[in-house]
């Protein structure tokens, strides 16, 4: 979890740190720090709205490696290249998340409407003549804490 509104605060306080540069004008950097949570999430959820979309774990890993490589080649850090990945969630956090998921009736409404939306999108796709690929789509819950 990041620091809420940190980027906005620091960019308002120090406006000269934000620059638009062309790919051929990237300045030299000593360090590159990447928060892998955002990268993993965006590579494993590229197109959830399409019911015909399927992605394998191998493709997710390839997308992650490609994204990291493109960032590394663009920035070319001189000293440090740091990948930050969250570890296992503490037991109290996992318990809190579970109790929130199962105790909150709003969660069930959201989950049920999402499932109905998935069924509606599948039905709409088949009515348009699209062929749904075999197998289940990637389950994004497998990358949440406690799984």
PDB file of C-alpha atoms in Angstrom:
ATOM      1  CA  UNK A   1       0.000   0.000   0.000  1.00  0.00           C
ATOM      2  CA  UNK A   2       1.360   3.375  -0.958  1.00  0.00           C
ATOM      3  CA  UNK A   3       1.185   6.666   0.831  1.00  0.00           C
ATOM      4  CA  UNK A   4      -2.115   8.330  -0.121  1.00  0.00           C
ATOM      5  CA  UNK A   5      -1.704  11.592  -2.075  1.00  0.00           C
ATOM      6  CA  UNK A   6       2.073  11.530  -1.611  1.00  0.00           C
ATOM      7  CA  UNK A   7       2.840  12.161  -5.277  1.00  0.00           C
ATOM      8  CA  UNK A   8       0.412  15.096  -5.388  1.00  0.00           C
ATOM      9  CA  UNK A   9       1.912  16.575  -2.211  1.00  0.00           C
ATOM     10  CA  UNK A  10       5.523  16.234  -3.314  1.00  0.00           C
ATOM     11  CA  UNK A  11       4.872  17.486  -6.854  1.00  0.00           C
ATOM     12  CA  UNK A  12       3.080  20.594  -5.521  1.00  0.00           C
ATOM     13  CA  UNK A  13       5.795  21.242  -2.964  1.00  0.00           C
ATOM     14  CA  UNK A  14       8.648  20.678  -5.447  1.00  0.00           C
ATOM     15  CA  UNK A  15       7.208  21.439  -8.904  1.00  0.00           C
ATOM     16  CA  UNK A  16      10.577  21.244 -10.682  1.00  0.00           C
ATOM     17  CA  UNK A  17      10.814  17.469 -10.099  1.00  0.00           C
ATOM     18  CA  UNK A  18       8.097  16.819 -12.679  1.00  0.00           C
ATOM     19  CA  UNK A  19       9.377  17.078 -16.239  1.00  0.00           C
ATOM     20  CA  UNK A  20       8.154  15.899 -19.619  1.00  0.00           C
ATOM     21  CA  UNK A  21      11.038  14.366 -21.542  1.00  0.00           C
ATOM     22  CA  UNK A  22      11.313  12.612 -24.872  1.00  0.00           C
ATOM     23  CA  UNK A  23      12.657   9.037 -24.905  1.00  0.00           C
ATOM     24  CA  UNK A  24      15.961  10.235 -26.375  1.00  0.00           C
ATOM     25  CA  UNK A  25      16.382  12.882 -23.636  1.00  0.00           C
ATOM     26  CA  UNK A  26      16.105  10.757 -20.494  1.00  0.00           C
ATOM     27  CA  UNK A  27      18.589  12.097 -17.945  1.00  0.00           C
ATOM     28  CA  UNK A  28      21.029   9.885 -16.058  1.00  0.00           C
ATOM     29  CA  UNK A  29      19.674   8.213 -12.934  1.00  0.00           C
ATOM     30  CA  UNK A  30      21.603   6.526 -10.158  1.00  0.00           C
ATOM     31  CA  UNK A  31      18.688   4.552  -8.708  1.00  0.00           C
ATOM     32  CA  UNK A  32      15.503   2.900  -9.924  1.00  0.00           C
ATOM     33  CA  UNK A  33      12.985   1.662  -7.355  1.00  0.00           C
ATOM     34  CA  UNK A  34       9.932  -0.241  -8.582  1.00  0.00           C
ATOM     35  CA  UNK A  35       6.806  -1.098  -6.605  1.00  0.00           C
ATOM     36  CA  UNK A  36       5.990  -4.492  -8.055  1.00  0.00           C
ATOM     37  CA  UNK A  37       2.410  -4.542  -6.704  1.00  0.00           C
ATOM     38  CA  UNK A  38       1.239  -2.097  -9.357  1.00  0.00           C
ATOM     39  CA  UNK A  39       3.148  -3.899 -12.104  1.00  0.00           C
ATOM     40  CA  UNK A  40       1.830  -7.334 -11.127  1.00  0.00           C
ATOM     41  CA  UNK A  41      -1.724  -6.017 -10.876  1.00  0.00           C
ATOM     42  CA  UNK A  42      -1.692  -4.271 -14.252  1.00  0.00           C
ATOM     43  CA  UNK A  43      -0.092  -7.275 -15.993  1.00  0.00           C
ATOM     44  CA  UNK A  44      -2.561  -9.773 -14.516  1.00  0.00           C
ATOM     45  CA  UNK A  45      -5.691  -7.642 -15.114  1.00  0.00           C
ATOM     46  CA  UNK A  46      -5.178  -6.171 -18.592  1.00  0.00           C
ATOM     47  CA  UNK A  47      -8.712  -6.655 -19.948  1.00  0.00           C
ATOM     48  CA  UNK A  48     -11.186  -7.935 -17.374  1.00  0.00           C
ATOM     49  CA  UNK A  49     -14.237  -6.511 -19.172  1.00  0.00           C
ATOM     50  CA  UNK A  50     -13.935  -8.807 -22.205  1.00  0.00           C
ATOM     51  CA  UNK A  51     -15.530 -12.210 -21.486  1.00  0.00           C
ATOM     52  CA  UNK A  52     -13.491 -13.795 -24.292  1.00  0.00           C
ATOM     53  CA  UNK A  53     -10.198 -12.668 -22.741  1.00  0.00           C
ATOM     54  CA  UNK A  54      -7.994 -15.409 -21.294  1.00  0.00           C
ATOM     55  CA  UNK A  55      -4.500 -15.119 -19.885  1.00  0.00           C
ATOM     56  CA  UNK A  56      -2.171 -17.773 -18.536  1.00  0.00           C
ATOM     57  CA  UNK A  57       0.275 -17.460 -15.674  1.00  0.00           C
ATOM     58  CA  UNK A  58       3.098 -17.810 -18.189  1.00  0.00           C
ATOM     59  CA  UNK A  59       1.766 -14.839 -20.161  1.00  0.00           C
ATOM     60  CA  UNK A  60       1.440 -12.805 -16.965  1.00  0.00           C
ATOM     61  CA  UNK A  61       5.096 -13.508 -16.107  1.00  0.00           C
ATOM     62  CA  UNK A  62       6.197 -12.637 -19.643  1.00  0.00           C
ATOM     63  CA  UNK A  63       4.268  -9.352 -19.460  1.00  0.00           C
ATOM     64  CA  UNK A  64       5.824  -8.538 -16.073  1.00  0.00           C
ATOM     65  CA  UNK A  65       9.351  -9.267 -17.345  1.00  0.00           C
ATOM     66  CA  UNK A  66       8.759  -7.256 -20.519  1.00  0.00           C
ATOM     67  CA  UNK A  67       7.440  -4.270 -18.542  1.00  0.00           C
ATOM     68  CA  UNK A  68      10.385  -4.342 -16.113  1.00  0.00           C
ATOM     69  CA  UNK A  69      12.858  -4.678 -18.967  1.00  0.00           C
ATOM     70  CA  UNK A  70      11.356  -1.735 -20.855  1.00  0.00           C
ATOM     71  CA  UNK A  71      11.510   0.453 -17.732  1.00  0.00           C
ATOM     72  CA  UNK A  72      15.087  -0.635 -17.030  1.00  0.00           C
ATOM     73  CA  UNK A  73      16.188   0.070 -20.613  1.00  0.00           C
ATOM     74  CA  UNK A  74      14.495   3.470 -20.563  1.00  0.00           C
ATOM     75  CA  UNK A  75      15.901   4.648 -17.207  1.00  0.00           C
ATOM     76  CA  UNK A  76      19.260   2.797 -17.219  1.00  0.00           C
ATOM     77  CA  UNK A  77      20.093   3.157 -13.495  1.00  0.00           C
ATOM     78  CA  UNK A  78      23.799   3.474 -12.729  1.00  0.00           C
ATOM     79  CA  UNK A  79      23.944   2.136  -9.151  1.00  0.00           C
ATOM     80  CA  UNK A  80      20.776   0.584  -7.719  1.00  0.00           C
ATOM     81  CA  UNK A  81      17.922  -1.375  -9.246  1.00  0.00           C
ATOM     82  CA  UNK A  82      15.428  -2.246  -6.504  1.00  0.00           C
ATOM     83  CA  UNK A  83      12.249  -4.321  -6.862  1.00  0.00           C
ATOM     84  CA  UNK A  84       9.880  -3.999  -3.884  1.00  0.00           C
ATOM     85  CA  UNK A  85       7.368  -6.814  -3.443  1.00  0.00           C
ATOM     86  CA  UNK A  86       5.038  -7.125  -0.474  1.00  0.00           C
ATOM     87  CA  UNK A  87       5.629 -10.153   1.669  1.00  0.00           C
ATOM     88  CA  UNK A  88       3.047 -12.347   3.289  1.00  0.00           C
ATOM     89  CA  UNK A  89       0.331 -10.332   4.996  1.00  0.00           C
ATOM     90  CA  UNK A  90       0.376 -10.503   8.795  1.00  0.00           C
ATOM     91  CA  UNK A  91      -2.090 -12.910  10.347  1.00  0.00           C
ATOM     92  CA  UNK A  92      -4.132 -10.066  11.845  1.00  0.00           C
ATOM     93  CA  UNK A  93      -4.446  -8.399   8.439  1.00  0.00           C
ATOM     94  CA  UNK A  94      -5.642 -11.624   6.808  1.00  0.00           C
ATOM     95  CA  UNK A  95      -8.213 -12.121   9.569  1.00  0.00           C
ATOM     96  CA  UNK A  96      -9.396  -8.540   9.207  1.00  0.00           C
ATOM     97  CA  UNK A  97      -9.795  -8.917   5.435  1.00  0.00           C
ATOM     98  CA  UNK A  98     -11.712 -12.179   5.792  1.00  0.00           C
ATOM     99  CA  UNK A  99     -14.074 -10.782   8.394  1.00  0.00           C
ATOM    100  CA  UNK A 100     -14.674  -7.719   6.249  1.00  0.00           C
ATOM    101  CA  UNK A 101     -15.382  -9.849   3.192  1.00  0.00           C
ATOM    102  CA  UNK A 102     -17.844 -12.167   4.852  1.00  0.00           C
ATOM    103  CA  UNK A 103     -19.457  -9.893   7.444  1.00  0.00           C
ATOM    104  CA  UNK A 104     -20.172  -6.923   5.218  1.00  0.00           C
ATOM    105  CA  UNK A 105     -23.459  -7.396   3.322  1.00  0.00           C
ATOM    106  CA  UNK A 106     -22.395  -4.745   0.801  1.00  0.00           C
ATOM    107  CA  UNK A 107     -19.542  -7.026  -0.250  1.00  0.00           C
ATOM    108  CA  UNK A 108     -22.008  -9.768  -1.161  1.00  0.00           C
ATOM    109  CA  UNK A 109     -24.108  -7.318  -3.194  1.00  0.00           C
ATOM    110  CA  UNK A 110     -21.018  -6.138  -5.068  1.00  0.00           C
ATOM    111  CA  UNK A 111     -19.822  -9.722  -5.599  1.00  0.00           C
ATOM    112  CA  UNK A 112     -23.268 -10.885  -6.771  1.00  0.00           C
ATOM    113  CA  UNK A 113     -23.685  -7.950  -9.170  1.00  0.00           C
ATOM    114  CA  UNK A 114     -20.175  -8.564 -10.542  1.00  0.00           C
ATOM    115  CA  UNK A 115     -21.024 -12.239 -11.147  1.00  0.00           C
ATOM    116  CA  UNK A 116     -24.285 -11.254 -12.819  1.00  0.00           C
ATOM    117  CA  UNK A 117     -22.376  -8.731 -14.914  1.00  0.00           C
ATOM    118  CA  UNK A 118     -19.972 -11.476 -15.967  1.00  0.00           C
ATOM    119  CA  UNK A 119     -22.893 -13.692 -16.993  1.00  0.00           C
ATOM    120  CA  UNK A 120     -24.543 -10.827 -18.859  1.00  0.00           C
ATOM    121  CA  UNK A 121     -21.335 -10.029 -20.726  1.00  0.00           C
ATOM    122  CA  UNK A 122     -20.881 -13.718 -21.615  1.00  0.00           C
ATOM    123  CA  UNK A 123     -24.463 -13.899 -22.884  1.00  0.00           C
ATOM    124  CA  UNK A 124     -24.039 -10.678 -24.879  1.00  0.00           C
ATOM    125  CA  UNK A 125     -20.802 -11.983 -26.404  1.00  0.00           C
ATOM    126  CA  UNK A 126     -22.381 -15.268 -27.488  1.00  0.00           C
ATOM    127  CA  UNK A 127     -25.371 -13.389 -28.956  1.00  0.00           C
ATOM    128  CA  UNK A 128     -22.940 -11.305 -31.025  1.00  0.00           C
ATOM    129  CA  UNK A 129     -21.441 -14.531 -32.372  1.00  0.00           C
ATOM    130  CA  UNK A 130     -18.247 -14.488 -30.347  1.00  0.00           C
ATOM    131  CA  UNK A 131     -16.928 -17.868 -29.308  1.00  0.00           C
ATOM    132  CA  UNK A 132     -15.889 -18.065 -25.691  1.00  0.00           C
ATOM    133  CA  UNK A 133     -12.550 -19.828 -25.303  1.00  0.00           C
ATOM    134  CA  UNK A 134     -12.469 -22.986 -23.211  1.00  0.00           C
ATOM    135  CA  UNK A 135     -11.425 -22.824 -19.603  1.00  0.00           C
ATOM    136  CA  UNK A 136     -11.990 -20.352 -16.851  1.00  0.00           C
ATOM    137  CA  UNK A 137     -10.553 -16.842 -16.930  1.00  0.00           C
ATOM    138  CA  UNK A 138      -7.661 -15.939 -14.637  1.00  0.00           C
ATOM    139  CA  UNK A 139      -8.838 -15.567 -11.049  1.00  0.00           C
ATOM    140  CA  UNK A 140      -7.470 -12.275  -9.703  1.00  0.00           C
ATOM    141  CA  UNK A 141      -8.097 -13.428  -6.136  1.00  0.00           C
ATOM    142  CA  UNK A 142      -5.016 -15.646  -6.345  1.00  0.00           C
ATOM    143  CA  UNK A 143      -2.759 -12.594  -6.010  1.00  0.00           C
ATOM    144  CA  UNK A 144      -4.481 -11.006  -3.007  1.00  0.00           C
ATOM    145  CA  UNK A 145      -3.007 -11.211   0.512  1.00  0.00           C
ATOM    146  CA  UNK A 146      -3.582 -14.481   2.287  1.00  0.00           C
ATOM    147  CA  UNK A 147      -3.832 -16.673  -0.808  1.00  0.00           C
TER     148      UNK A 147
END
